[in-house]
Amino acid sequence: MAMRSETFLAQVQERGEYSTPQAAERAARTVLALLGAHLVGEVRAELAARLPESFALILLNPLRATEPLPPERFLRATAAWIEGASEQTAASDVRAVLSVAAEAAGEDLTNRVLLQLPPGYDLLFGRPQHP
């Protein structure tokens, strides 16, 4: 079952310590567009089904990635897309959005998402890295 939009944004706003829901929404849209470019097939469709519809559509119609981005480049790309962001604030944006998405997805689906991403994304999803 998909998470409600208000719930998703409220959790992103709280975790990212955004002053407005609009700032949380801007971060969520950017991060999910970049994430969608790195996921394929059933995994992307299943994650989209767990997100609010407006965010699911962003995940399903992503920016085009020419290559898988390691976590540090994902953070730089996020910073480049969010006006006034630095790599440090982008890290907070990414962690806020991806940790909420991971909760919406559940353990099994989050593990399958992580299998499609380069090593090191565990922490961005709010999970401890596996040895």
mmCIF file with all atom_site columns, C-alpha atoms in Angstrom:
data_model
loop_
_atom_site.group_PDB
_atom_site.id
_atom_site.type_symbol
_atom_site.label_atom_id
_atom_site.label_alt_id
_atom_site.label_comp_id
_atom_site.label_asym_id
_atom_site.label_entity_id
_atom_site.label_seq_id
_atom_site.pdbx_PDB_ins_code
_atom_site.Cartn_x
_atom_site.Cartn_y
_atom_site.Cartn_z
_atom_site.occupancy
_atom_site.B_iso_or_equiv
_atom_site.pdbx_formal_charge
_atom_site.auth_seq_id
_atom_site.auth_comp_id
_atom_site.auth_asym_id
_atom_site.auth_atom_id
_atom_site.pdbx_PDB_model_num
ATOM 1   C CA . MET A 1 1   ? 0.000  0.000  0.000   1.00 0.00 ? 1   MET A CA 1
ATOM 2   C CA . ALA A 1 2   ? 1.309  3.432  -0.945  1.00 0.00 ? 2   ALA A CA 1
ATOM 3   C CA . MET A 1 3   ? 2.243  5.919  1.726   1.00 0.00 ? 3   MET A CA 1
ATOM 4   C CA . ARG A 1 4   ? 0.096  9.050  1.760   1.00 0.00 ? 4   ARG A CA 1
ATOM 5   C CA . SER A 1 5   ? 1.691  12.161 0.295   1.00 0.00 ? 5   SER A CA 1
ATOM 6   C CA . GLU A 1 6   ? 1.172  14.219 3.468   1.00 0.00 ? 6   GLU A CA 1
ATOM 7   C CA . THR A 1 7   ? 2.785  11.513 5.605   1.00 0.00 ? 7   THR A CA 1
ATOM 8   C CA . PHE A 1 8   ? 5.736  11.101 3.240   1.00 0.00 ? 8   PHE A CA 1
ATOM 9   C CA . LEU A 1 9   ? 6.415  14.843 3.083   1.00 0.00 ? 9   LEU A CA 1
ATOM 10  C CA . ALA A 1 10  ? 5.964  15.327 6.830   1.00 0.00 ? 10  ALA A CA 1
ATOM 11  C CA . GLN A 1 11  ? 8.555  12.627 7.521   1.00 0.00 ? 11  GLN A CA 1
ATOM 12  C CA . VAL A 1 12  ? 10.991 14.045 4.952   1.00 0.00 ? 12  VAL A CA 1
ATOM 13  C CA . GLN A 1 13  ? 10.466 17.534 6.386   1.00 0.00 ? 13  GLN A CA 1
ATOM 14  C CA . GLU A 1 14  ? 11.152 16.312 9.920   1.00 0.00 ? 14  GLU A CA 1
ATOM 15  C CA . ARG A 1 15  ? 14.236 14.250 9.038   1.00 0.00 ? 15  ARG A CA 1
ATOM 16  C CA . GLY A 1 16  ? 15.694 16.905 6.762   1.00 0.00 ? 16  GLY A CA 1
ATOM 17  C CA . GLU A 1 17  ? 14.820 19.663 9.246   1.00 0.00 ? 17  GLU A CA 1
ATOM 18  C CA . TYR A 1 18  ? 13.222 21.728 6.484   1.00 0.00 ? 18  TYR A CA 1
ATOM 19  C CA . SER A 1 19  ? 11.427 24.903 7.462   1.00 0.00 ? 19  SER A CA 1
ATOM 20  C CA . THR A 1 20  ? 8.638  24.377 4.908   1.00 0.00 ? 20  THR A CA 1
ATOM 21  C CA . PRO A 1 21  ? 6.864  21.454 3.227   1.00 0.00 ? 21  PRO A CA 1
ATOM 22  C CA . GLN A 1 22  ? 7.864  23.022 -0.115  1.00 0.00 ? 22  GLN A CA 1
ATOM 23  C CA . ALA A 1 23  ? 11.564 22.616 0.701   1.00 0.00 ? 23  ALA A CA 1
ATOM 24  C CA . ALA A 1 24  ? 10.958 18.971 1.652   1.00 0.00 ? 24  ALA A CA 1
ATOM 25  C CA . GLU A 1 25  ? 9.033  18.410 -1.575  1.00 0.00 ? 25  GLU A CA 1
ATOM 26  C CA . ARG A 1 26  ? 11.799 19.969 -3.702  1.00 0.00 ? 26  ARG A CA 1
ATOM 27  C CA . ALA A 1 27  ? 14.366 17.648 -2.099  1.00 0.00 ? 27  ALA A CA 1
ATOM 28  C CA . ALA A 1 28  ? 12.093 14.608 -2.503  1.00 0.00 ? 28  ALA A CA 1
ATOM 29  C CA . ARG A 1 29  ? 11.452 15.320 -6.179  1.00 0.00 ? 29  ARG A CA 1
ATOM 30  C CA . THR A 1 30  ? 15.150 15.775 -6.946  1.00 0.00 ? 30  THR A CA 1
ATOM 31  C CA . VAL A 1 31  ? 16.381 12.747 -5.021  1.00 0.00 ? 31  VAL A CA 1
ATOM 32  C CA . LEU A 1 32  ? 13.693 10.431 -6.398  1.00 0.00 ? 32  LEU A CA 1
ATOM 33  C CA . ALA A 1 33  ? 14.339 11.586 -9.971  1.00 0.00 ? 33  ALA A CA 1
ATOM 34  C CA . LEU A 1 34  ? 18.037 10.789 -9.564  1.00 0.00 ? 34  LEU A CA 1
ATOM 35  C CA . LEU A 1 35  ? 17.295 7.483  -7.821  1.00 0.00 ? 35  LEU A CA 1
ATOM 36  C CA . GLY A 1 36  ? 14.859 6.440  -10.541 1.00 0.00 ? 36  GLY A CA 1
ATOM 37  C CA . ALA A 1 37  ? 17.615 6.806  -13.117 1.00 0.00 ? 37  ALA A CA 1
ATOM 38  C CA . HIS A 1 38  ? 19.547 4.069  -11.313 1.00 0.00 ? 38  HIS A CA 1
ATOM 39  C CA . LEU A 1 39  ? 16.784 1.539  -10.770 1.00 0.00 ? 39  LEU A CA 1
ATOM 40  C CA . VAL A 1 40  ? 15.268 -0.734 -13.369 1.00 0.00 ? 40  VAL A CA 1
ATOM 41  C CA . GLY A 1 41  ? 12.433 -3.166 -13.879 1.00 0.00 ? 41  GLY A CA 1
ATOM 42  C CA . GLU A 1 42  ? 10.336 -4.672 -11.160 1.00 0.00 ? 42  GLU A CA 1
ATOM 43  C CA . VAL A 1 43  ? 12.313 -3.111 -8.323  1.00 0.00 ? 43  VAL A CA 1
ATOM 44  C CA . ARG A 1 44  ? 11.647 0.428  -9.565  1.00 0.00 ? 44  ARG A CA 1
ATOM 45  C CA . ALA A 1 45  ? 7.964  -0.383 -10.176 1.00 0.00 ? 45  ALA A CA 1
ATOM 46  C CA . GLU A 1 46  ? 7.543  -1.953 -6.730  1.00 0.00 ? 46  GLU A CA 1
ATOM 47  C CA . LEU A 1 47  ? 9.178  0.995  -4.987  1.00 0.00 ? 47  LEU A CA 1
ATOM 48  C CA . ALA A 1 48  ? 6.986  3.402  -6.952  1.00 0.00 ? 48  ALA A CA 1
ATOM 49  C CA . ALA A 1 49  ? 3.900  1.466  -5.831  1.00 0.00 ? 49  ALA A CA 1
ATOM 50  C CA . ARG A 1 50  ? 4.837  2.125  -2.186  1.00 0.00 ? 50  ARG A CA 1
ATOM 51  C CA . LEU A 1 51  ? 5.280  5.878  -2.667  1.00 0.00 ? 51  LEU A CA 1
ATOM 52  C CA . PRO A 1 52  ? 2.601  8.576  -3.000  1.00 0.00 ? 52  PRO A CA 1
ATOM 53  C CA . GLU A 1 53  ? 1.433  8.841  -6.617  1.00 0.00 ? 53  GLU A CA 1
ATOM 54  C CA . SER A 1 54  ? 3.061  12.196 -7.389  1.00 0.00 ? 54  SER A CA 1
ATOM 55  C CA . PHE A 1 55  ? 6.444  10.879 -6.200  1.00 0.00 ? 55  PHE A CA 1
ATOM 56  C CA . ALA A 1 56  ? 5.922  7.479  -7.843  1.00 0.00 ? 56  ALA A CA 1
ATOM 57  C CA . LEU A 1 57  ? 5.560  9.221  -11.203 1.00 0.00 ? 57  LEU A CA 1
ATOM 58  C CA . ILE A 1 58  ? 8.884  11.009 -10.679 1.00 0.00 ? 58  ILE A CA 1
ATOM 59  C CA . LEU A 1 59  ? 10.577 7.700  -9.853  1.00 0.00 ? 59  LEU A CA 1
ATOM 60  C CA . LEU A 1 60  ? 9.059  6.040  -12.928 1.00 0.00 ? 60  LEU A CA 1
ATOM 61  C CA . ASN A 1 61  ? 9.983  8.918  -15.295 1.00 0.00 ? 61  ASN A CA 1
ATOM 62  C CA . PRO A 1 62  ? 13.498 9.633  -14.111 1.00 0.00 ? 62  PRO A CA 1
ATOM 63  C CA . LEU A 1 63  ? 16.341 11.723 -15.340 1.00 0.00 ? 63  LEU A CA 1
ATOM 64  C CA . ARG A 1 64  ? 18.574 9.707  -17.649 1.00 0.00 ? 64  ARG A CA 1
ATOM 65  C CA . ALA A 1 65  ? 21.763 8.346  -16.109 1.00 0.00 ? 65  ALA A CA 1
ATOM 66  C CA . THR A 1 66  ? 24.672 7.610  -18.404 1.00 0.00 ? 66  THR A CA 1
ATOM 67  C CA . GLU A 1 67  ? 26.395 5.515  -15.746 1.00 0.00 ? 67  GLU A CA 1
ATOM 68  C CA . PRO A 1 68  ? 25.719 4.317  -12.192 1.00 0.00 ? 68  PRO A CA 1
ATOM 69  C CA . LEU A 1 69  ? 26.749 7.011  -9.759  1.00 0.00 ? 69  LEU A CA 1
ATOM 70  C CA . PRO A 1 70  ? 28.726 6.047  -6.668  1.00 0.00 ? 70  PRO A CA 1
ATOM 71  C CA . PRO A 1 71  ? 27.209 7.600  -3.528  1.00 0.00 ? 71  PRO A CA 1
ATOM 72  C CA . GLU A 1 72  ? 29.568 10.599 -3.473  1.00 0.00 ? 72  GLU A CA 1
ATOM 73  C CA . ARG A 1 73  ? 28.709 11.491 -7.090  1.00 0.00 ? 73  ARG A CA 1
ATOM 74  C CA . PHE A 1 74  ? 25.003 10.992 -6.342  1.00 0.00 ? 74  PHE A CA 1
ATOM 75  C CA . LEU A 1 75  ? 25.376 13.608 -3.588  1.00 0.00 ? 75  LEU A CA 1
ATOM 76  C CA . ARG A 1 76  ? 27.161 16.011 -5.962  1.00 0.00 ? 76  ARG A CA 1
ATOM 77  C CA . ALA A 1 77  ? 24.437 15.520 -8.585  1.00 0.00 ? 77  ALA A CA 1
ATOM 78  C CA . THR A 1 78  ? 21.769 16.227 -5.965  1.00 0.00 ? 78  THR A CA 1
ATOM 79  C CA . ALA A 1 79  ? 23.579 19.402 -4.905  1.00 0.00 ? 79  ALA A CA 1
ATOM 80  C CA . ALA A 1 80  ? 23.749 20.515 -8.539  1.00 0.00 ? 80  ALA A CA 1
ATOM 81  C CA . TRP A 1 81  ? 19.980 20.119 -8.989  1.00 0.00 ? 81  TRP A CA 1
ATOM 82  C CA . ILE A 1 82  ? 18.881 21.865 -5.762  1.00 0.00 ? 82  ILE A CA 1
ATOM 83  C CA . GLU A 1 83  ? 19.331 25.619 -5.890  1.00 0.00 ? 83  GLU A CA 1
ATOM 84  C CA . GLY A 1 84  ? 21.666 26.865 -3.181  1.00 0.00 ? 84  GLY A CA 1
ATOM 85  C CA . ALA A 1 85  ? 22.607 23.351 -2.025  1.00 0.00 ? 85  ALA A CA 1
ATOM 86  C CA . SER A 1 86  ? 26.093 22.256 -1.048  1.00 0.00 ? 86  SER A CA 1
ATOM 87  C CA . GLU A 1 87  ? 27.339 18.682 -0.935  1.00 0.00 ? 87  GLU A CA 1
ATOM 88  C CA . GLN A 1 88  ? 26.809 18.771 2.828   1.00 0.00 ? 88  GLN A CA 1
ATOM 89  C CA . THR A 1 89  ? 23.184 19.927 2.598   1.00 0.00 ? 89  THR A CA 1
ATOM 90  C CA . ALA A 1 90  ? 22.615 17.497 -0.292  1.00 0.00 ? 90  ALA A CA 1
ATOM 91  C CA . ALA A 1 91  ? 23.760 14.639 1.955   1.00 0.00 ? 91  ALA A CA 1
ATOM 92  C CA . SER A 1 92  ? 21.076 15.621 4.453   1.00 0.00 ? 92  SER A CA 1
ATOM 93  C CA . ASP A 1 93  ? 18.505 15.901 1.639   1.00 0.00 ? 93  ASP A CA 1
ATOM 94  C CA . VAL A 1 94  ? 19.371 12.468 0.265   1.00 0.00 ? 94  VAL A CA 1
ATOM 95  C CA . ARG A 1 95  ? 19.352 10.763 3.666   1.00 0.00 ? 95  ARG A CA 1
ATOM 96  C CA . ALA A 1 96  ? 16.019 12.337 4.619   1.00 0.00 ? 96  ALA A CA 1
ATOM 97  C CA . VAL A 1 97  ? 14.295 11.269 1.404   1.00 0.00 ? 97  VAL A CA 1
ATOM 98  C CA . LEU A 1 98  ? 15.856 7.826  1.033   1.00 0.00 ? 98  LEU A CA 1
ATOM 99  C CA . SER A 1 99  ? 15.323 6.826  4.666   1.00 0.00 ? 99  SER A CA 1
ATOM 100 C CA . VAL A 1 100 ? 11.601 7.619  4.347   1.00 0.00 ? 100 VAL A CA 1
ATOM 101 C CA . ALA A 1 101 ? 11.460 5.759  1.019   1.00 0.00 ? 101 ALA A CA 1
ATOM 102 C CA . ALA A 1 102 ? 13.165 2.771  2.678   1.00 0.00 ? 102 ALA A CA 1
ATOM 103 C CA . GLU A 1 103 ? 10.544 2.707  5.425   1.00 0.00 ? 103 GLU A CA 1
ATOM 104 C CA . ALA A 1 104 ? 7.777  2.839  2.840   1.00 0.00 ? 104 ALA A CA 1
ATOM 105 C CA . ALA A 1 105 ? 9.471  0.035  0.881   1.00 0.00 ? 105 ALA A CA 1
ATOM 106 C CA . GLY A 1 106 ? 10.159 -2.318 3.775   1.00 0.00 ? 106 GLY A CA 1
ATOM 107 C CA . GLU A 1 107 ? 13.229 -4.454 4.409   1.00 0.00 ? 107 GLU A CA 1
ATOM 108 C CA . ASP A 1 108 ? 13.009 -6.902 1.486   1.00 0.00 ? 108 ASP A CA 1
ATOM 109 C CA . LEU A 1 109 ? 12.387 -4.317 -1.218  1.00 0.00 ? 109 LEU A CA 1
ATOM 110 C CA . THR A 1 110 ? 15.025 -1.958 0.193   1.00 0.00 ? 110 THR A CA 1
ATOM 111 C CA . ASN A 1 111 ? 17.555 -4.803 0.023   1.00 0.00 ? 111 ASN A CA 1
ATOM 112 C CA . ARG A 1 112 ? 16.654 -5.387 -3.634  1.00 0.00 ? 112 ARG A CA 1
ATOM 113 C CA . VAL A 1 113 ? 16.956 -1.649 -4.353  1.00 0.00 ? 113 VAL A CA 1
ATOM 114 C CA . LEU A 1 114 ? 20.421 -1.613 -2.773  1.00 0.00 ? 114 LEU A CA 1
ATOM 115 C CA . LEU A 1 115 ? 21.484 -4.551 -4.958  1.00 0.00 ? 115 LEU A CA 1
ATOM 116 C CA . GLN A 1 116 ? 20.891 -2.371 -8.040  1.00 0.00 ? 116 GLN A CA 1
ATOM 117 C CA . LEU A 1 117 ? 23.030 0.484  -6.720  1.00 0.00 ? 117 LEU A CA 1
ATOM 118 C CA . PRO A 1 118 ? 26.815 0.796  -6.442  1.00 0.00 ? 118 PRO A CA 1
ATOM 119 C CA . PRO A 1 119 ? 28.292 -0.072 -3.016  1.00 0.00 ? 119 PRO A CA 1
ATOM 120 C CA . GLY A 1 120 ? 27.934 2.516  -0.265  1.00 0.00 ? 120 GLY A CA 1
ATOM 121 C CA . TYR A 1 121 ? 24.277 3.496  -0.589  1.00 0.00 ? 121 TYR A CA 1
ATOM 122 C CA . ASP A 1 122 ? 23.317 1.686  2.644   1.00 0.00 ? 122 ASP A CA 1
ATOM 123 C CA . LEU A 1 123 ? 24.071 4.743  4.765   1.00 0.00 ? 123 LEU A CA 1
ATOM 124 C CA . LEU A 1 124 ? 22.128 7.043  2.440   1.00 0.00 ? 124 LEU A CA 1
ATOM 125 C CA . PHE A 1 125 ? 19.079 4.839  3.056   1.00 0.00 ? 125 PHE A CA 1
ATOM 126 C CA . GLY A 1 126 ? 19.602 5.169  6.814   1.00 0.00 ? 126 GLY A CA 1
ATOM 127 C CA . ARG A 1 127 ? 20.954 1.661  7.201   1.00 0.00 ? 127 ARG A CA 1
ATOM 128 C CA . PRO A 1 128 ? 24.250 0.481  8.655   1.00 0.00 ? 128 PRO A CA 1
ATOM 129 C CA . GLN A 1 129 ? 26.743 -0.679 6.064   1.00 0.00 ? 129 GLN A CA 1
ATOM 130 C CA . HIS A 1 130 ? 27.215 -4.381 5.781   1.00 0.00 ? 130 HIS A CA 1
ATOM 131 C CA . PRO A 1 131 ? 30.826 -5.581 6.153   1.00 0.00 ? 131 PRO A CA 1
#
